[in-house]
PDB file of C-alpha atoms in Angstrom:
ATOM      1  CA  MET A  73       0.000   0.000   0.000  1.00 63.00           C
ATOM      2  CA  ALA A  74       2.737   2.443   1.006  1.00 68.00           C
ATOM      3  CA  GLN A  75       4.697   1.570  -2.115  1.00 73.00           C
ATOM      4  CA  ALA A  76       1.654   2.211  -4.312  1.00 80.00           C
ATOM      5  CA  VAL A  77       1.118   5.636  -2.714  1.00 77.00           C
ATOM      6  CA  GLU A  78       4.794   6.460  -3.147  1.00 81.00           C
ATOM      7  CA  GLU A  79       4.671   5.443  -6.808  1.00 83.00           C
ATOM      8  CA  TRP A  80       1.502   7.502  -7.352  1.00 82.00           C
ATOM      9  CA  TYR A  81       3.171  10.514  -5.741  1.00 82.00           C
ATOM     10  CA  LYS A  82       6.355  10.192  -7.800  1.00 84.00           C
ATOM     11  CA  GLN A  83       4.386   9.973 -11.043  1.00 86.00           C
ATOM     12  CA  MET A  84       2.734  13.354 -10.462  1.00 89.00           C
ATOM     13  CA  PRO A  85       3.955  16.178 -12.696  1.00 91.00           C
ATOM     14  CA  ILE A  86       6.159  18.777 -11.022  1.00 92.00           C
ATOM     15  CA  ILE A  87       3.648  21.610 -10.444  1.00 93.00           C
ATOM     16  CA  THR A  88       0.918  19.310  -9.125  1.00 93.00           C
ATOM     17  CA  ARG A  89       3.344  17.493  -6.835  1.00 93.00           C
ATOM     18  CA  SER A  90       4.825  20.728  -5.503  1.00 94.00           C
ATOM     19  CA  TYR A  91       1.468  22.374  -4.845  1.00 93.00           C
ATOM     20  CA  LEU A  92      -0.036  19.289  -3.222  1.00 92.00           C
ATOM     21  CA  THR A  93       3.030  18.793  -1.017  1.00 93.00           C
ATOM     22  CA  ALA A  94       3.075  22.420   0.138  1.00 94.00           C
ATOM     23  CA  ALA A  95      -0.670  22.372   0.865  1.00 92.00           C
ATOM     24  CA  VAL A  96      -0.510  19.152   2.897  1.00 90.00           C
ATOM     25  CA  VAL A  97       2.632  20.170   4.832  1.00 93.00           C
ATOM     26  CA  ILE A  98       1.284  23.613   5.756  1.00 93.00           C
ATOM     27  CA  THR A  99      -2.184  22.345   6.673  1.00 90.00           C
ATOM     28  CA  ILE A 100      -0.726  19.567   8.848  1.00 90.00           C
ATOM     29  CA  GLY A 101       1.715  22.041  10.374  1.00 92.00           C
ATOM     30  CA  CYS A 102      -1.186  24.302  11.357  1.00 91.00           C
ATOM     31  CA  SER A 103      -3.183  21.361  12.739  1.00 89.00           C
ATOM     32  CA  LEU A 104      -0.200  20.419  14.939  1.00 90.00           C
ATOM     33  CA  GLU A 105       0.233  24.087  15.917  1.00 89.00           C
ATOM     34  CA  ILE A 106       3.737  24.152  14.484  1.00 93.00           C
ATOM     35  CA  ILE A 107       2.652  26.931  12.118  1.00 92.00           C
ATOM     36  CA  SER A 108       0.137  29.636  12.987  1.00 92.00           C
ATOM     37  CA  PRO A 109      -2.593  30.438  10.426  1.00 92.00           C
ATOM     38  CA  HIS A 110      -2.324  34.038  11.618  1.00 93.00           C
ATOM     39  CA  ASN A 111       0.991  34.214   9.768  1.00 93.00           C
ATOM     40  CA  LEU A 112      -0.515  32.864   6.546  1.00 94.00           C
ATOM     41  CA  TYR A 113      -3.814  34.601   5.848  1.00 94.00           C
ATOM     42  CA  LEU A 114      -4.268  37.375   3.288  1.00 92.00           C
ATOM     43  CA  ASN A 115      -4.002  40.770   4.992  1.00 90.00           C
ATOM     44  CA  PRO A 116      -3.446  43.719   2.611  1.00 87.00           C
ATOM     45  CA  THR A 117      -2.494  46.040   5.456  1.00 88.00           C
ATOM     46  CA  LEU A 118       0.293  43.752   6.678  1.00 91.00           C
ATOM     47  CA  VAL A 119       1.469  43.154   3.100  1.00 90.00           C
ATOM     48  CA  ILE A 120       1.751  46.862   2.309  1.00 88.00           C
ATOM     49  CA  LYS A 121       2.778  48.364   5.656  1.00 91.00           C
ATOM     50  CA  LYS A 122       4.733  45.489   7.213  1.00 91.00           C
ATOM     51  CA  TYR A 123       6.094  44.077   3.920  1.00 92.00           C
ATOM     52  CA  GLN A 124       4.785  40.596   4.743  1.00 93.00           C
ATOM     53  CA  CYS A 125       4.646  39.678   1.061  1.00 94.00           C
ATOM     54  CA  TRP A 126       4.651  35.941   1.732  1.00 94.00           C
ATOM     55  CA  ARG A 127       0.956  36.229   2.606  1.00 94.00           C
ATOM     56  CA  LEU A 128       0.225  36.689  -1.100  1.00 94.00           C
ATOM     57  CA  ILE A 129       1.396  33.071  -1.555  1.00 95.00           C
ATOM     58  CA  THR A 130       0.673  31.297   1.727  1.00 94.00           C
ATOM     59  CA  ASN A 131      -3.039  32.105   1.676  1.00 94.00           C
ATOM     60  CA  PHE A 132      -3.271  29.756  -1.339  1.00 95.00           C
ATOM     61  CA  LEU A 133      -1.580  26.898   0.529  1.00 93.00           C
ATOM     62  CA  TYR A 134      -3.646  26.567   3.688  1.00 92.00           C
ATOM     63  CA  PHE A 135      -6.885  24.560   3.460  1.00 86.00           C
ATOM     64  CA  ARG A 136      -7.991  25.136   7.059  1.00 77.00           C
ATOM     65  CA  LYS A 137      -8.499  22.246   9.468  1.00 73.00           C
ATOM     66  CA  MET A 138      -8.017  18.628   8.422  1.00 71.00           C
ATOM     67  CA  ASP A 139     -11.527  17.274   8.058  1.00 70.00           C
ATOM     68  CA  LEU A 140     -13.776  15.878   5.357  1.00 71.00           C
ATOM     69  CA  ASP A 141     -13.751  19.222   3.548  1.00 72.00           C
ATOM     70  CA  PHE A 142      -9.926  19.132   3.518  1.00 77.00           C
ATOM     71  CA  MET A 143      -9.899  15.629   2.002  1.00 81.00           C
ATOM     72  CA  PHE A 144     -12.516  16.733  -0.521  1.00 79.00           C
ATOM     73  CA  HIS A 145     -10.358  19.620  -1.746  1.00 79.00           C
ATOM     74  CA  MET A 146      -7.160  17.567  -1.721  1.00 85.00           C
ATOM     75  CA  PHE A 147      -8.863  15.070  -4.012  1.00 84.00           C
ATOM     76  CA  PHE A 148      -9.889  17.790  -6.449  1.00 83.00           C
ATOM     77  CA  LEU A 149      -6.477  19.441  -6.268  1.00 86.00           C
ATOM     78  CA  ALA A 150      -4.642  16.188  -6.990  1.00 88.00           C
ATOM     79  CA  ARG A 151      -7.079  15.077  -9.690  1.00 89.00           C
ATOM     80  CA  TYR A 152      -7.785  18.169 -11.757  1.00 90.00           C
ATOM     81  CA  CYS A 153      -4.433  19.869 -11.330  1.00 92.00           C
ATOM     82  CA  LYS A 154      -2.828  16.621 -12.522  1.00 92.00           C
ATOM     83  CA  LEU A 155      -5.275  16.213 -15.420  1.00 92.00           C
ATOM     84  CA  LEU A 156      -4.594  19.747 -16.651  1.00 93.00           C
ATOM     85  CA  GLU A 157      -0.828  19.484 -16.342  1.00 93.00           C
ATOM     86  CA  GLU A 158      -0.630  16.066 -17.997  1.00 91.00           C
ATOM     87  CA  ASN A 159      -3.101  16.716 -20.814  1.00 91.00           C
ATOM     88  CA  SER A 160      -4.000  20.288 -21.719  1.00 89.00           C
ATOM     89  CA  PHE A 161      -0.565  21.565 -20.633  1.00 92.00           C
ATOM     90  CA  ARG A 162       1.504  18.526 -21.515  1.00 90.00           C
ATOM     91  CA  GLY A 163       5.038  19.684 -22.283  1.00 89.00           C
ATOM     92  CA  ARG A 164       4.056  23.263 -21.310  1.00 92.00           C
ATOM     93  CA  THR A 165       4.922  23.467 -17.618  1.00 93.00           C
ATOM     94  CA  ALA A 166       5.678  27.186 -17.836  1.00 94.00           C
ATOM     95  CA  ASP A 167       2.245  27.875 -19.355  1.00 94.00           C
ATOM     96  CA  PHE A 168       0.563  25.883 -16.583  1.00 95.00           C
ATOM     97  CA  PHE A 169       2.479  27.769 -13.906  1.00 95.00           C
ATOM     98  CA  TYR A 170       1.457  31.019 -15.580  1.00 96.00           C
ATOM     99  CA  MET A 171      -2.184  29.922 -15.518  1.00 96.00           C
ATOM    100  CA  LEU A 172      -1.988  29.409 -11.752  1.00 96.00           C
ATOM    101  CA  LEU A 173      -0.198  32.740 -11.341  1.00 96.00           C
ATOM    102  CA  PHE A 174      -2.890  34.471 -13.396  1.00 96.00           C
ATOM    103  CA  GLY A 175      -5.649  32.833 -11.344  1.00 96.00           C
ATOM    104  CA  ALA A 176      -3.994  33.769  -8.049  1.00 96.00           C
ATOM    105  CA  THR A 177      -3.590  37.371  -9.227  1.00 96.00           C
ATOM    106  CA  VAL A 178      -7.226  37.642 -10.350  1.00 96.00           C
ATOM    107  CA  LEU A 179      -8.517  36.147  -7.096  1.00 95.00           C
ATOM    108  CA  THR A 180      -6.373  38.452  -4.979  1.00 95.00           C
ATOM    109  CA  GLY A 181      -7.458  41.458  -7.021  1.00 93.00           C
ATOM    110  CA  ILE A 182     -11.153  40.581  -6.675  1.00 92.00           C
ATOM    111  CA  VAL A 183     -10.862  40.272  -2.893  1.00 90.00           C
ATOM    112  CA  LEU A 184      -8.920  43.526  -2.553  1.00 88.00           C
ATOM    113  CA  ILE A 185     -11.304  45.495  -4.782  1.00 88.00           C
ATOM    114  CA  GLY A 186     -14.385  43.863  -3.267  1.00 84.00           C
ATOM    115  CA  GLY A 187     -13.162  44.859   0.177  1.00 79.00           C
ATOM    116  CA  MET A 188     -13.407  48.508  -0.856  1.00 82.00           C
ATOM    117  CA  VAL A 189     -16.968  48.348  -2.229  1.00 80.00           C
ATOM    118  CA  PRO A 190     -19.668  49.478   0.229  1.00 81.00           C
ATOM    119  CA  GLY A 191     -22.128  46.714   0.927  1.00 78.00           C
ATOM    120  CA  LEU A 192     -19.703  43.998  -0.157  1.00 75.00           C
ATOM    121  CA  SER A 193     -16.696  44.833   1.994  1.00 77.00           C
ATOM    122  CA  GLU A 194     -17.984  42.836   4.963  1.00 78.00           C
ATOM    123  CA  SER A 195     -18.417  39.676   2.868  1.00 77.00           C
ATOM    124  CA  PHE A 196     -15.005  39.978   1.222  1.00 79.00           C
ATOM    125  CA  ALA A 197     -13.320  40.733   4.545  1.00 80.00           C
ATOM    126  CA  LYS A 198     -14.196  37.186   5.629  1.00 83.00           C
ATOM    127  CA  ILE A 199     -12.294  35.678   2.682  1.00 86.00           C
ATOM    128  CA  ILE A 200      -8.761  35.440   4.025  1.00 90.00           C
ATOM    129  CA  PHE A 201      -7.697  32.151   2.395  1.00 92.00           C
ATOM    130  CA  LEU A 202      -8.050  31.595  -1.359  1.00 93.00           C
ATOM    131  CA  SER A 203      -6.774  28.018  -1.635  1.00 92.00           C
ATOM    132  CA  ASN A 204     -10.249  26.577  -2.220  1.00 90.00           C
ATOM    133  CA  SER A 205     -10.981  29.224  -4.862  1.00 93.00           C
ATOM    134  CA  LEU A 206      -7.795  28.417  -6.789  1.00 94.00           C
ATOM    135  CA  THR A 207      -8.644  24.713  -6.707  1.00 93.00           C
ATOM    136  CA  PHE A 208     -12.136  25.493  -7.987  1.00 93.00           C
ATOM    137  CA  MET A 209     -10.622  27.572 -10.780  1.00 95.00           C
ATOM    138  CA  MET A 210      -8.699  24.511 -11.993  1.00 95.00           C
ATOM    139  CA  VAL A 211     -11.902  22.436 -11.927  1.00 94.00           C
ATOM    140  CA  TYR A 212     -13.655  25.130 -13.977  1.00 95.00           C
ATOM    141  CA  VAL A 213     -10.894  25.357 -16.601  1.00 95.00           C
ATOM    142  CA  TRP A 214     -10.762  21.566 -16.947  1.00 94.00           C
ATOM    143  CA  SER A 215     -14.547  21.382 -17.374  1.00 94.00           C
ATOM    144  CA  LYS A 216     -14.433  24.012 -20.124  1.00 94.00           C
ATOM    145  CA  GLN A 217     -11.705  22.145 -21.980  1.00 92.00           C
ATOM    146  CA  ASN A 218     -13.432  18.758 -21.592  1.00 92.00           C
ATOM    147  CA  PRO A 219     -17.154  19.632 -21.724  1.00 91.00           C
ATOM    148  CA  PHE A 220     -18.477  16.361 -23.159  1.00 92.00           C
ATOM    149  CA  ILE A 221     -17.012  13.877 -20.679  1.00 91.00           C
ATOM    150  CA  HIS A 222     -19.777  12.038 -18.807  1.00 91.00           C
ATOM    151  CA  MET A 223     -19.550  12.102 -15.018  1.00 88.00           C
ATOM    152  CA  SER A 224     -21.515  10.841 -12.038  1.00 84.00           C
ATOM    153  CA  PHE A 225     -22.108  12.624  -8.746  1.00 79.00           C
ATOM    154  CA  LEU A 226     -22.058  10.189  -5.832  1.00 73.00           C
ATOM    155  CA  GLY A 227     -23.834   7.696  -8.065  1.00 76.00           C
ATOM    156  CA  LEU A 228     -27.035   9.758  -7.825  1.00 79.00           C
ATOM    157  CA  PHE A 229     -27.138  11.259 -11.312  1.00 83.00           C
ATOM    158  CA  THR A 230     -24.986  11.692 -14.384  1.00 89.00           C
ATOM    159  CA  PHE A 231     -24.056  14.849 -16.241  1.00 89.00           C
ATOM    160  CA  THR A 232     -21.419  16.155 -18.622  1.00 93.00           C
ATOM    161  CA  ALA A 233     -18.243  17.831 -17.374  1.00 91.00           C
ATOM    162  CA  ALA A 234     -19.453  21.232 -18.574  1.00 92.00           C
ATOM    163  CA  TYR A 235     -21.835  21.279 -15.584  1.00 92.00           C
ATOM    164  CA  LEU A 236     -19.311  20.041 -13.007  1.00 91.00           C
ATOM    165  CA  PRO A 237     -18.617  23.488 -11.445  1.00 91.00           C
ATOM    166  CA  TRP A 238     -22.346  24.141 -11.024  1.00 92.00           C
ATOM    167  CA  VAL A 239     -22.925  20.721  -9.470  1.00 89.00           C
ATOM    168  CA  LEU A 240     -20.112  21.325  -6.972  1.00 86.00           C
ATOM    169  CA  LEU A 241     -21.411  24.828  -6.271  1.00 88.00           C
ATOM    170  CA  GLY A 242     -24.855  23.412  -5.509  1.00 87.00           C
ATOM    171  CA  PHE A 243     -23.323  20.768  -3.257  1.00 82.00           C
ATOM    172  CA  SER A 244     -21.384  23.444  -1.344  1.00 80.00           C
ATOM    173  CA  VAL A 245     -24.587  25.372  -0.734  1.00 82.00           C
ATOM    174  CA  LEU A 246     -26.386  22.212   0.435  1.00 82.00           C
ATOM    175  CA  VAL A 247     -23.708  21.411   3.034  1.00 73.00           C
ATOM    176  CA  GLY A 248     -23.741  24.973   4.312  1.00 72.00           C
ATOM    177  CA  ALA A 249     -20.427  26.164   2.855  1.00 73.00           C
ATOM    178  CA  SER A 250     -19.962  29.675   1.527  1.00 75.00           C
ATOM    179  CA  ALA A 251     -20.827  29.991  -2.150  1.00 81.00           C
ATOM    180  CA  TRP A 252     -18.532  33.012  -2.480  1.00 85.00           C
ATOM    181  CA  VAL A 253     -15.409  30.858  -2.425  1.00 86.00           C
ATOM    182  CA  ASP A 254     -16.569  28.686  -5.325  1.00 89.00           C
ATOM    183  CA  LEU A 255     -17.948  31.659  -7.269  1.00 92.00           C
ATOM    184  CA  LEU A 256     -14.603  33.440  -7.079  1.00 94.00           C
ATOM    185  CA  GLY A 257     -12.907  30.344  -8.519  1.00 94.00           C
ATOM    186  CA  MET A 258     -15.449  30.236 -11.340  1.00 94.00           C
ATOM    187  CA  ILE A 259     -14.878  33.927 -12.142  1.00 95.00           C
ATOM    188  CA  ALA A 260     -11.104  33.499 -12.261  1.00 96.00           C
ATOM    189  CA  GLY A 261     -11.445  30.293 -14.295  1.00 96.00           C
ATOM    190  CA  HIS A 262     -13.776  31.906 -16.807  1.00 95.00           C
ATOM    191  CA  ALA A 263     -11.473  34.915 -17.152  1.00 96.00           C
ATOM    192  CA  TYR A 264      -8.590  32.586 -18.032  1.00 96.00           C
ATOM    193  CA  TYR A 265     -10.692  30.452 -20.360  1.00 95.00           C
ATOM    194  CA  PHE A 266     -11.999  33.486 -22.237  1.00 95.00           C
ATOM    195  CA  LEU A 267      -8.605  35.171 -22.640  1.00 95.00           C
ATOM    196  CA  GLU A 268      -6.741  31.962 -23.506  1.00 93.00           C
ATOM    197  CA  ASP A 269      -9.256  30.030 -25.626  1.00 92.00           C
ATOM    198  CA  VAL A 270     -12.166  32.213 -26.731  1.00 93.00           C
ATOM    199  CA  TYR A 271     -10.597  35.631 -27.365  1.00 92.00           C
ATOM    200  CA  PRO A 272      -7.704  34.300 -29.540  1.00 92.00           C
ATOM    201  CA  ARG A 273     -10.227  32.487 -31.780  1.00 91.00           C
ATOM    202  CA  MET A 274     -12.236  35.692 -32.138  1.00 92.00           C
ATOM    203  CA  THR A 275      -9.385  38.102 -32.817  1.00 89.00           C
ATOM    204  CA  GLY A 276      -6.296  36.050 -33.626  1.00 87.00           C
ATOM    205  CA  ARG A 277      -4.485  37.692 -30.697  1.00 90.00           C
ATOM    206  CA  ARG A 278      -3.385  35.903 -27.540  1.00 90.00           C
ATOM    207  CA  PRO A 279      -3.125  38.273 -24.560  1.00 92.00           C
ATOM    208  CA  LEU A 280      -1.957  35.639 -22.072  1.00 91.00           C
ATOM    209  CA  ARG A 281       1.398  34.764 -23.589  1.00 91.00           C
ATOM    210  CA  THR A 282       3.683  33.328 -20.949  1.00 91.00           C
ATOM    211  CA  PRO A 283       6.502  35.816 -20.200  1.00 92.00           C
ATOM    212  CA  SER A 284       9.994  34.756 -21.193  1.00 91.00           C
ATOM    213  CA  PHE A 285      11.335  34.982 -17.634  1.00 92.00           C
ATOM    214  CA  ILE A 286       8.773  32.359 -16.536  1.00 91.00           C
ATOM    215  CA  ARG A 287       9.705  30.116 -19.459  1.00 91.00           C
ATOM    216  CA  ALA A 288      13.335  30.417 -18.402  1.00 90.00           C
ATOM    217  CA  MET A 289      12.418  28.981 -14.990  1.00 89.00           C
ATOM    218  CA  PHE A 290      11.416  25.651 -16.508  1.00 85.00           C
ATOM    219  CA  ALA A 291      13.502  23.356 -18.663  1.00 72.00           C
ATOM    220  CA  ASP A 292      12.054  22.546 -22.052  1.00 55.00           C
ATOM    221  CA  GLU A 293      10.185  19.247 -21.956  1.00 55.00           C
ATOM    222  CA  THR A 294      10.296  16.856 -24.838  1.00 50.00           C
ATOM    223  CA  VAL A 295       7.053  15.027 -25.506  1.00 48.00           C
ATOM    224  CA  VAL A 296       7.960  11.557 -26.722  1.00 45.00           C
ATOM    225  CA  VAL A 297       5.570  10.014 -29.229  1.00 45.00           C
ATOM    226  CA  ALA A 298       5.917   6.254 -29.645  1.00 45.00           C
ATOM    227  CA  ARG A 299       6.231   4.937 -33.195  1.00 48.00           C
ATOM    228  CA  PRO A 300       3.258   2.708 -34.080  1.00 50.00           C
ATOM    229  CA  ALA A 301       4.059  -0.952 -34.482  1.00 50.00           C
ATOM    230  CA  ASN A 302       4.101  -2.690 -37.892  1.00 52.00           C
ATOM    231  CA  VAL A 303       4.359   0.552 -39.824  1.00 48.00           C
ATOM    232  CA  GLN A 304       6.432   0.444 -42.986  1.00 51.00           C
ATOM    233  CA  PHE A 305       7.736   3.590 -44.580  1.00 46.00           C
ATOM    234  CA  ALA A 306       8.040   3.939 -48.327  1.00 51.00           C
ATOM    235  CA  PRO A 307      11.603   3.985 -49.694  1.00 54.00           C
ATOM    236  CA  PRO A 308      12.920   7.314 -50.976  1.00 52.00           C
ATOM    237  CA  PRO A 309      12.454   8.053 -54.684  1.00 53.00           C
ATOM    238  CA  ALA A 310      15.147   6.731 -56.978  1.00 52.00           C
ATOM    239  CA  ASP A 311      16.294  10.178 -58.042  1.00 53.00           C
ATOM    240  CA  ALA A 312      16.842  11.102 -54.415  1.00 48.00           C
ATOM    241  CA  ILE A 313      19.505   8.432 -53.977  1.00 47.00           C
ATOM    242  CA  HIS A 314      22.962   9.698 -54.840  1.00 51.00           C
ATOM    243  CA  GLN A 315      25.748   7.312 -55.593  1.00 49.00           C
ATOM    244  CA  ASP A 316      29.418   8.274 -55.351  1.00 45.00           C
TER     245      ASP A 316
END
């Protein structure tokens, strides 16, 4: 069993493995009171006035207490982050990292701006960890890129992947969780999907090109395509063969 888990972990692509590891380590550290959540949550005042810039990152790594909700989000993080990195972003690790960076930036911006809007500031002030929203963004992007895959929810009913975010949003509401967290992930996911997939098809321009300095952070990956068995290639034309 332990060997199977170790093999599963080692086979994860680099971004998925790194994010999952950081999330589990920090959440366990907080549960054991080795790390204080008060040093992790998003606080614009402390970021600007106290230069605690790490909060812009750590608020995406803490998934609150270790309970059923934590296991639920770890499953979705491991599954859909891995599916995106291995399929849609296969051989494009830098682009996948940039997608997560874009999503984190959009989510942070929404919370900061929402905190300044009268009538909404109180609701946004309660959102101090955006880890669940970033995970939901990945689910949304995957569902948009794979809309026709058939899925089942707890064996109760089937639906296509295009409706997965809405099914999960409804489930969150039923169990009493805040819908704001999931909605923020859907907004960030739709912003990425529109700018990366829809807008380029409409205009021929791609606004979300991965910056060169991010590409330089990741080694180029070679996607190996296996040669089909029993395939014979035609010989070169006679006039292409040169004899000395």
